[in-house]
Structure formats: C-alpha cells, structure tokens
XYZ file of C-alpha atoms in Angstrom:
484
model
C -232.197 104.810 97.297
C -230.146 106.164 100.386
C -228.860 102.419 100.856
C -226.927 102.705 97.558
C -223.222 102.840 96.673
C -222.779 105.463 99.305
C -222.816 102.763 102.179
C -219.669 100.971 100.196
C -217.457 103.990 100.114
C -218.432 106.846 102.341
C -217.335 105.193 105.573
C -213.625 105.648 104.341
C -213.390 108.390 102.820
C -215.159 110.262 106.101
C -212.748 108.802 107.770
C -209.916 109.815 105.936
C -211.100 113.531 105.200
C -212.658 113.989 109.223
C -211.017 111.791 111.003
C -213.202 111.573 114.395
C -215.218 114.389 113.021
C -216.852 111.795 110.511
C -219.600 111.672 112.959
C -220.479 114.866 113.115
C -220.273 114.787 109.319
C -223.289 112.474 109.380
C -225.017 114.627 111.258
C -224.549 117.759 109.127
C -225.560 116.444 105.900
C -228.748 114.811 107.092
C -229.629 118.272 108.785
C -229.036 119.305 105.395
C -231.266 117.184 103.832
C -234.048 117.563 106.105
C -234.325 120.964 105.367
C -234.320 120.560 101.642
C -237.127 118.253 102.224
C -238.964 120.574 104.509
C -239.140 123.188 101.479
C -239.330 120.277 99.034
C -242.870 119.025 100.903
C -244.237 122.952 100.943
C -243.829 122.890 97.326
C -245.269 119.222 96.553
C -248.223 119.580 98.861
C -249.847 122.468 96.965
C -248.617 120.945 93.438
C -248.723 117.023 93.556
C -246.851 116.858 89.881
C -245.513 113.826 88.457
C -241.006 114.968 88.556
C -241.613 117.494 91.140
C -237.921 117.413 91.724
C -237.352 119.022 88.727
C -239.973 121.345 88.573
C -240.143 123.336 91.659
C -238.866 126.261 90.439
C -241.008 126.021 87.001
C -244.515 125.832 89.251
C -243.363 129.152 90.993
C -241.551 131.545 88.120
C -241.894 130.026 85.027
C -239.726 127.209 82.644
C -237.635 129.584 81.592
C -236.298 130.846 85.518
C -236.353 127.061 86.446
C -234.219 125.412 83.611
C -231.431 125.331 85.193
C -232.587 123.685 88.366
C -234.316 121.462 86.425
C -231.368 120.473 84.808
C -229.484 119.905 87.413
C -231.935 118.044 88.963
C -232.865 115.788 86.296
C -228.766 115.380 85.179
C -227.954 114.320 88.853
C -230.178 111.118 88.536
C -229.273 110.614 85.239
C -226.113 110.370 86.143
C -226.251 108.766 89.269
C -227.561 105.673 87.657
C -224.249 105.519 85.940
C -222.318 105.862 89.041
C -224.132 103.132 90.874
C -223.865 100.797 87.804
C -219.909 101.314 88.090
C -220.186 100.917 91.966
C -221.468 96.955 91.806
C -218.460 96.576 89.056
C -215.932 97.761 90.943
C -216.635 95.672 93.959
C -216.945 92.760 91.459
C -214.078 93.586 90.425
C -212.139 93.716 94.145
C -213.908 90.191 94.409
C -212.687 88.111 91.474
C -209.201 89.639 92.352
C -208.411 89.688 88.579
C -207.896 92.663 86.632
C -210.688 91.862 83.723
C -213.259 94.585 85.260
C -210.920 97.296 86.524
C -207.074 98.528 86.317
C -205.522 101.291 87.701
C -208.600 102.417 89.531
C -210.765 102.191 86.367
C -212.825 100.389 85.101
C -211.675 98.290 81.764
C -213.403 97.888 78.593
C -215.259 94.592 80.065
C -215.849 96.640 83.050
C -217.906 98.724 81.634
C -219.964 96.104 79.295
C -220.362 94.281 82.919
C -221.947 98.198 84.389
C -224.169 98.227 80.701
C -225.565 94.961 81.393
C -226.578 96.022 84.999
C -228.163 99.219 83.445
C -230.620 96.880 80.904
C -231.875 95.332 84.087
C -232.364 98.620 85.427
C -234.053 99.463 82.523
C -236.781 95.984 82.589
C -237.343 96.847 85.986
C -239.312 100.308 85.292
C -240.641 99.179 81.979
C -243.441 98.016 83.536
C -244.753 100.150 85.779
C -244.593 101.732 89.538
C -246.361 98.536 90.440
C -243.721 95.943 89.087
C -241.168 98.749 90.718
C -243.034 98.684 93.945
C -242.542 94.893 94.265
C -238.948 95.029 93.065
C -238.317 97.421 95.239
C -239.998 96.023 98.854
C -237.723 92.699 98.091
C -234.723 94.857 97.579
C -234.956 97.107 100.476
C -235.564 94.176 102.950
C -232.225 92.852 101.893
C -230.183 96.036 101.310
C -231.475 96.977 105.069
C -230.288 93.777 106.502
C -226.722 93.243 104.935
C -225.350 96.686 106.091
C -227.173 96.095 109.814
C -225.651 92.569 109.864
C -222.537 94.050 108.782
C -222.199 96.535 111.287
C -222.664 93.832 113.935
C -220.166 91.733 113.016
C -217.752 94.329 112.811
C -218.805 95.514 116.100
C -218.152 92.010 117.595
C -214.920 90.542 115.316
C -212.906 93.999 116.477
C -213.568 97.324 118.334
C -210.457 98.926 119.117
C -211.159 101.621 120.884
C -207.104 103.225 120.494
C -208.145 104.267 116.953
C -210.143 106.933 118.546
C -207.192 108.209 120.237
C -204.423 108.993 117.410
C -201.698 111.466 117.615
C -202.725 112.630 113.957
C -206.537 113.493 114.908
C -205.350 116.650 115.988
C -204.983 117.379 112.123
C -209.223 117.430 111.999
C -211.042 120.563 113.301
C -214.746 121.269 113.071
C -214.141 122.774 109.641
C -213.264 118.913 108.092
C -216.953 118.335 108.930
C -218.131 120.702 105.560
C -214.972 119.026 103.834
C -216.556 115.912 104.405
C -219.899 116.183 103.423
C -218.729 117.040 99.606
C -215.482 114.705 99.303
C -216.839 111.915 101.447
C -220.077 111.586 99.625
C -222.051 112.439 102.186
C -224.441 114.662 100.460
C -224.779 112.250 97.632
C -225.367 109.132 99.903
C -228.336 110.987 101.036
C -229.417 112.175 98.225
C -232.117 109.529 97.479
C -234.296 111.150 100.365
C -236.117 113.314 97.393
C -238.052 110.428 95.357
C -240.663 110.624 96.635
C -241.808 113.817 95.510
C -240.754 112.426 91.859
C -243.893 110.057 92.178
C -246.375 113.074 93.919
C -248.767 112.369 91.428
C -248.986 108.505 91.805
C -248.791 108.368 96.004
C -252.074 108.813 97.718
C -252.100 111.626 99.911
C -248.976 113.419 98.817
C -249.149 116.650 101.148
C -248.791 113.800 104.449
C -247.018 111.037 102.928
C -244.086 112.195 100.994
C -242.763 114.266 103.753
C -243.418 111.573 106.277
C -240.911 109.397 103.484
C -238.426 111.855 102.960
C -237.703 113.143 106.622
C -238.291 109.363 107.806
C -235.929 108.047 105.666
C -233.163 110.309 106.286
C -233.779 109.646 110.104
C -233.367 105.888 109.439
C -230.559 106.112 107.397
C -228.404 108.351 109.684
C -228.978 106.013 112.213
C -227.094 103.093 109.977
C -224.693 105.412 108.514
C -224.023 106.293 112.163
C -222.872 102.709 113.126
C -221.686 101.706 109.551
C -219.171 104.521 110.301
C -218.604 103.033 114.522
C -218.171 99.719 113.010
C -215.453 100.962 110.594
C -213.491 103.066 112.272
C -213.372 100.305 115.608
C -212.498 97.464 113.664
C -209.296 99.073 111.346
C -206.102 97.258 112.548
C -204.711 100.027 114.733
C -201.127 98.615 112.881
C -202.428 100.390 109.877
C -202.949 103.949 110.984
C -200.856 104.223 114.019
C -198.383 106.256 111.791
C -199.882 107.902 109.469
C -203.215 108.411 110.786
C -206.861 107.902 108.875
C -205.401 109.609 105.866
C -203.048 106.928 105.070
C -206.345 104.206 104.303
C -206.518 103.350 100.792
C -208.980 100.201 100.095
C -210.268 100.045 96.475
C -213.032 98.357 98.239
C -212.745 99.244 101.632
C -215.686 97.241 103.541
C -214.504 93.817 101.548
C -210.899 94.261 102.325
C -211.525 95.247 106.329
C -213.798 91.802 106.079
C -210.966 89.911 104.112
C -207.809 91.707 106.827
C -210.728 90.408 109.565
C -210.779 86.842 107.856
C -214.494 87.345 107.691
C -215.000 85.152 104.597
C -218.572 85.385 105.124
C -219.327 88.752 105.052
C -217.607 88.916 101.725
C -219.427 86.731 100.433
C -222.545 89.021 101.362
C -220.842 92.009 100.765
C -220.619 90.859 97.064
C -223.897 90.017 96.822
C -224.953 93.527 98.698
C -222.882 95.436 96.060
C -225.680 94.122 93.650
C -228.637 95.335 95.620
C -228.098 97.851 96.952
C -226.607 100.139 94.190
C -229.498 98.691 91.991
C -232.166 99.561 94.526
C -230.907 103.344 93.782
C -230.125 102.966 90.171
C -233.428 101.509 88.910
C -235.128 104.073 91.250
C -233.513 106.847 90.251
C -233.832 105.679 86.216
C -237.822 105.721 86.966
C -237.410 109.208 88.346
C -235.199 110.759 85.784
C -237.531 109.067 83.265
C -240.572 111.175 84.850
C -237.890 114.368 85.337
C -237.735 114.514 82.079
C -241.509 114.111 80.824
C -242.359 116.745 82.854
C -239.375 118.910 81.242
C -240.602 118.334 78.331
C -244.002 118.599 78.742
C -243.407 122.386 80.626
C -241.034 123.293 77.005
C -237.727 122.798 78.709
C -237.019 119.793 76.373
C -237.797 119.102 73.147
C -241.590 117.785 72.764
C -240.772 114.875 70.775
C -239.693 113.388 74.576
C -242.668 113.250 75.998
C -244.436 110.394 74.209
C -247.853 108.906 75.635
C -247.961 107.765 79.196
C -248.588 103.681 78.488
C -252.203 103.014 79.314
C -251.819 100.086 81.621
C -248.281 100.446 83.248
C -248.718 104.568 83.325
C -245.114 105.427 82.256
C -243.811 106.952 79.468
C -241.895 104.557 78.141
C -239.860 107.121 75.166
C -238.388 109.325 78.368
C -237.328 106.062 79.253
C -235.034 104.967 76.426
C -233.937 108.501 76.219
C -232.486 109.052 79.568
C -231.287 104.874 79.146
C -229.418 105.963 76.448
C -228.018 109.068 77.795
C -226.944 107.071 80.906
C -224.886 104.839 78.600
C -223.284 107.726 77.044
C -222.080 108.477 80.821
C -221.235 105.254 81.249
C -218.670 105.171 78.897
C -217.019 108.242 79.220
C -216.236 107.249 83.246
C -213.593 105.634 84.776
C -215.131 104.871 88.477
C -217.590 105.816 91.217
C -214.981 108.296 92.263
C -214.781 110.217 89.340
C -218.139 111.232 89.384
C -219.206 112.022 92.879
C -217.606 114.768 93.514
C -219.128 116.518 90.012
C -222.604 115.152 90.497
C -222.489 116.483 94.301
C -222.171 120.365 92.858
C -225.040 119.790 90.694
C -227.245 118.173 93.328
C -226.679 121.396 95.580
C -227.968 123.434 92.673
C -231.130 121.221 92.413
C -231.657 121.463 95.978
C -231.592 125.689 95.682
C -234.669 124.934 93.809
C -236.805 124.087 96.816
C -236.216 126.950 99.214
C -236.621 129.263 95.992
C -239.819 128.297 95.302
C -241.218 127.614 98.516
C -240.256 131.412 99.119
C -241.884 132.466 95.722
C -245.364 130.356 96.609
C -245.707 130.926 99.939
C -243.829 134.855 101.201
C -244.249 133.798 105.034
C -241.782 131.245 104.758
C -238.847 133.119 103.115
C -236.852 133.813 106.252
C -236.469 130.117 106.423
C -236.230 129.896 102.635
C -233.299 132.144 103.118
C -231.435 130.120 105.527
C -231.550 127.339 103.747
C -230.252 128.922 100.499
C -227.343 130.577 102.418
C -226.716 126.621 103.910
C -226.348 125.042 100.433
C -224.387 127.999 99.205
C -221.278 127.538 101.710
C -221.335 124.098 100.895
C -220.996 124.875 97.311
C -217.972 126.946 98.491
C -216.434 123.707 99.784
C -216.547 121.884 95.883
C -212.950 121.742 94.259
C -212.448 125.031 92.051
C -211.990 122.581 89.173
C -214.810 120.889 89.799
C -217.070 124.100 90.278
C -215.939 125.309 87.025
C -217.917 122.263 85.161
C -220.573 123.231 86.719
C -220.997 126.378 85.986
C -219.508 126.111 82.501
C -222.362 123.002 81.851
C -224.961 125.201 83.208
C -224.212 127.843 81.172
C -223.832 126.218 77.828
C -227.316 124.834 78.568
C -228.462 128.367 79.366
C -226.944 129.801 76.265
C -228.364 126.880 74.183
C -231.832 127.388 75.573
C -231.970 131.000 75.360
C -231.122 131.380 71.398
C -233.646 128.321 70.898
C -236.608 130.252 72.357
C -235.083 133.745 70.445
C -235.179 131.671 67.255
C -239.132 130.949 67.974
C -240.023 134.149 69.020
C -241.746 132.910 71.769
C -240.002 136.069 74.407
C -238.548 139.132 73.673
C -234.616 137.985 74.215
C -234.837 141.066 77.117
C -236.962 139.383 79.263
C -235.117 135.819 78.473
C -232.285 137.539 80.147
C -233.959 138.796 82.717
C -234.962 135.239 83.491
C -231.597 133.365 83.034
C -228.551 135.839 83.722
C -229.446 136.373 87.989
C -228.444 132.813 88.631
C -225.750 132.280 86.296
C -224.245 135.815 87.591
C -224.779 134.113 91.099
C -223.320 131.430 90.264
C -220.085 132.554 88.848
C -219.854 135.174 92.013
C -219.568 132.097 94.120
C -217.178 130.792 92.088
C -214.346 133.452 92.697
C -215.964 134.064 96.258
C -213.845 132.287 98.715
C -214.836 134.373 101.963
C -218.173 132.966 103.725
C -219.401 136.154 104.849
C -219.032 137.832 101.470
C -220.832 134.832 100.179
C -223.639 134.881 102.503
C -224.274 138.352 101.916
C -224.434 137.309 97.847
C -226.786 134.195 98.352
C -229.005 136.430 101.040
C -228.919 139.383 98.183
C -230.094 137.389 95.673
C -232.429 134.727 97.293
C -234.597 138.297 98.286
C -234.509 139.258 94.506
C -235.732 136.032 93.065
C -238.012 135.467 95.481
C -239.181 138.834 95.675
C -243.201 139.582 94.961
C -242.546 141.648 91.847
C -239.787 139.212 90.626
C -242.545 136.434 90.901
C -245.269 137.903 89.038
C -242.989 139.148 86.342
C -242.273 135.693 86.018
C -245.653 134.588 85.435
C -246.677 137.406 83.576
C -244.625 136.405 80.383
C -244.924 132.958 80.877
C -245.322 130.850 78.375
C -249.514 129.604 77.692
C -248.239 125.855 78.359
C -246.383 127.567 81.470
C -249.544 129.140 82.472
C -251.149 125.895 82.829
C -248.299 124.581 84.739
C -249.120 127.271 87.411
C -252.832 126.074 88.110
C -250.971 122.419 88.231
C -253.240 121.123 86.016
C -251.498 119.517 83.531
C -249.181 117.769 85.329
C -251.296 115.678 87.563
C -252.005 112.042 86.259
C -255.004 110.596 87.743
C-alpha cells in the first residue's frame, strides 16, 4: 500500500517544496512512521482485534474517548481509496493526451465514471475474502516493486546531471522545508500504508511478532525506493528547465511520464501507464478491505450504527454490508473531487489525528512507556502545526460535528449522564482547536505534553472504563473482537 499514488507525485512536489532537502524529507517522515508503528505494535500485541487501526484508543478508554480517532482513522482510508482511484485517471488522462478524463487540473465527468469503474474492481477484489486478496495482492506487489526499481534505473542511466544539485535558488530551502515537505509533498500520506497490518491482527498468525516485523520492514524498504525514486528525479530534470527559476518553477501534471516523454523514453511510458494501474490499486483495494473491517469494528464497539455490522460471511470471513457501505461512501467522495491534489493535503491532517491514537493508548495500557508515548505525541503535533490554516479548520470543524452528532445521540439513549460524555469528548476537541490558533512550537509542545499526561493519566484511564459502556466492557478483555 506504500507503493501507491504517492510514488507518481511525491518526487515533485519534494522537490519543489525542499529543494535538496527532499532527502532529508524522506527520512523524517519514515522516522515518523516508525514510531507510530512502534506504539501501534504495543497496542496490537496485547489486543489482536480485527480494525485495530481504528480502535486503539477504544481498547484503552472507552468508545466514547476514542471516536474521534476512530474516525479519523477509518475516514482516511475511506478516502484514500478515492484518491488513488483519481490517481490512475489522471495519469490516463496525461497518456491519451486528450482532454476526455481531465481539464483544468480536474478530472471531467468521464473522468470520474473512468475512477468509479476502477473502484467496482476494487470492490470484487475483497468480496471474496483475505485469501482471494492475498493472491491479488502477491501478483500486484511483484509488479508495483519492479516498475518503480526499473524506473529509477533508467533514469539513473538516460541522465544524471549532477549541476541540478548545485542551483543558485537552493539557498531558498533551509532545514525547516523538511516539515513543509512531509505535509505538502505527500510524504506522510505515501507512507501511510505501513499500518495495515494491524487492520488484519486478528487474521495474521502470530500478530505480537509479525505485524511489527511488516510495518517497520516495510517502511525500511520503501524509504530505500523513495530514496532513489527521488535521486533519479531530481538527476535526470533538464538543467534548461530550472536553471532560472529553480525546483519551484516544475509543473508536470504527470511528472514521471512527462520527464520519460522530455527523455524520449517511450518505453517507460508505456510502463508507467500500466504502473499507474497497479500500483494505486494495490493501495486502494487494500485500504477498501481495511476500512471495510474499520468500520465493523466501529460498529460493533457502538461508534456506528449497529445495522453496519452485518454477519461476517462464513466461508470468505468478511463482512460483506461494511463493505458496500464504505463502497458507497467512497463514491460519494469520488464525486465531490476534482484530483489527487485536492485531497492529500486534507486527508494528511486527519491521518496525524489517527496516528495520536497509538501513543495515547499505548501510554494508557502500559504507564512505563509514556515518556516515549509523549514524544511521539509532541512529534505528530508540530507536524499538525505545519497543515494550511484552511485546511486545519476542516478538520477540526469535521471532527467536531461528528463529536456533537455523537454526543446528543448517546444523550437521547440515556446510555451516560451528558457530564461524563463531556468529560470524554471536550479534552481533545479543546486540544485540538488550541493547536489551531497556536502557531509557536514551544507553546504547542507544552499543550500536547499537558494534555497527553491528562489523558493518559491513571485516574483519567479508569474513569474511562468505569462508565464504559457493557459492550465497551467487553471490548476491554478483547474478547469480542477476535475472529478465530
């Protein structure tokens, strides 16, 4: 799922916002990663759930505390699946060099139908199973491996101009482009895909090894091509183009099929096309089986409507009703986009609040490991800071319209005194909003460091817990959750 649309864009844009920084970039946001994974694993190994991802924070507190980063957790793969859809369009689109898919950046009418189409197949994929997945998937990553490494070669062999390291304007790029980067680049979604394996805990045998092993493997792997995808790039620009007005001035609709087109590499085109198939499919009909098993166990923990959850199928083991559901609400996102671009950014903010989830939790379950909890919490919190005000406001304004929708639902059942549902819902939405208008680091660092101790605080927890919902209580003995 790493080997997705990110590969197609991120290279340029890197460029463009880092300059020769970009590598560094890299660097930072699979650091980043890994540590998210480090408190991700803590959290899976003592509860092997089926959508882990979204329920860290409901295994620690309770499903009231953890809606929101199960929200934002489920609606980054939802959308995600959209955005990859759009990303083999629009480099369909640069390849039949008409303007029947895309105009003016977005993506037309037909464009869109074309993205729909590539969602049903998406959607036949994980109909039948992890094990028809599984196969899928093996054939798919062989070839989405090999067409970015065989890529990168040829790049690295038709051109490496080694002036393009050496412009007048990279003096414009400091270390503080680096945490630009990461957000506007893409960075932090391209990795994002490192987390699906703890999605699956409950069908993967020996989760406490093996889905760390995946996750911090993975990342390690990918760097590595990013690394050179990003080499291979930058070397092989005609120096022509940015001599004057530096990396800034690149603007490719599809930037790795028009460097292979300026190169005359009609081959690698050719591939490129086909790669822009694969490889944002790999990620979209992986992340459509996760959000599908996000969702059941949402639903199953009372943080969706029960009606959801549906049976788990007794041969292919998924529940097929999630499914459709979070198809359908793909769709919806479908066609109220315009291009990969106009939903990275957005989808970025809300993975950073998913990833809060882990080092909150792993703090809550396990007190020894708070100190490093901490740090990480601080970490994704000053990259928050770097999101576009505009852009920060839909988070927070989403997040709280789900909050607000949630809370008067549960009033209107009288299933908690509407105290204690405050108690459980206002700290992060306060938080959140404090970062917001926040623009000094060290203010915000004292903020996230303040409120990581109260949430993860031993009375906190156990308040939590003790008005927990009965289906919550089961949740916290990880019972329920685990198919065998």
């Amino acid at each position: 799922a790493m080997v997705g649309s990110g590969w197609l864009f991120s290279a340029q844009l890197n460029a463009q916002l880092a300059g020769n920084y970009a590598f560094l970039a890299w660097v930072t946001a699979a650091s980043v990663a890994v540590i998210v994974a480090i408190c991700l694993a803590s959290v899976v190994k003592k509860y092997p759930v089926r959508g882990a991802t979204s329920m860290c924070s409901t295994l620690s507190h309770n499903q009231i505390f953890g809606m929101p980063f199960a929200f934002a957790n489920w609606f980054v793969v939802m959308i995600s699946i959209a955005n990859e859809a759009q990303a083999t369009t629009q480099y369909l689109a640069a390849a039949s060099k008409e303007s029947v898919l895309m105009v003016n950046d977005s993506l037309t009418i037909y464009g869109k139908l074309c993205a729909f189409f590539i969602l049903i197949i998406y959607l036949m994929i994980n109909f039948y199973g992890i094990k028809l997945l599984s196969r899928v998937n093996n054939v798919v990553t062989v070839f989405k491996t090999f067409i970015p490494l065989f890529t990168i070669v040829v790049f690295l062999i038709a051109s490496f101009d080694t002036t393009n390291f050496t412009l007048a304007t990279n003096s414009v790029y400091s270390s503080s482009s680096v945490i630009t980067a990461i957000i506007g680049a893409g960075l932090i979604y391209s990795f994002n895909g490192f987390q699906l394996p703890a999605s699956f805990a409950s069908e993967i045998k020996n989760p406490g090894k093996n889905i760390l092993i995946s996750m911090i493997g993975g990342i390690v792997i990918i760097l590595a091509v990013y690394m050179l995808l990003q080499l291979a790039f930058m070397a092989a620009i005609p120096h022509h183009m940015i001599e004057a007005t530096g990396w800034a001035g690149l603007n490719f609709h599809s930037p790795l099929m028009n460097l292979a087109l300026l190169l005359g590499l009609h081959f690698i085109v050719l591939l490129l096309v086909a790669d822009s198939i694969v490889s944002p499919s790999g990620t979209g009909y992986s992340y459509l089986g996760a959000s599908s098993r996000m969702f059941y166990a949402m639903a199953l923990s009372g943080q969706m409507p029960k009606w959801c959850i549906g049976d788990l199928h007794a041969e292919y083991n998924v529940c097929r009703r999630s499914m459709l559901i979070n198809f359908g609400l793909t769709t919806l996102v479908l066609f109220n986009s315009d291009s990969w671009a106009s939903l990275m950014v957005i989808i970025t903010g809300f993975i950073l609040i998913g990833y809060m989830a882990a080092p909150v939790s792993m703090g809550a379950i396990n007190p020894r490991t708070r100190i490093f909890g901490a740090f990480v919490f601080v970490v994704l919190s000053l990259i928050m800071l770097t999101i576009p005000k505009e852009d920060f406001m839909k988070v927070n304004i989403t997040i709280m319209i789900l909050m607000a929708s949630y809370i008067i639902m549960l009033f209107r059942s009288n299933r908690l005194p509407f105290s204690r549902l405050i108690l459980f819902t206002l700290p992060f939405i306060i938080y959140l909003w404090l970062l917001y208008f926040t623009s000094n680091h060290y203010i915000a660092t004292v903020i996230s460091l303040v409120f990581y101790a109260l949430i993860t605080h031993t009375k906190y927890v156990t308040l939590c817990k003790e008005y927990s919902s009965a289906n919550d209580m089961d949740l916290s003995k990880g019972e329920a959750f685990i198919v065998h």
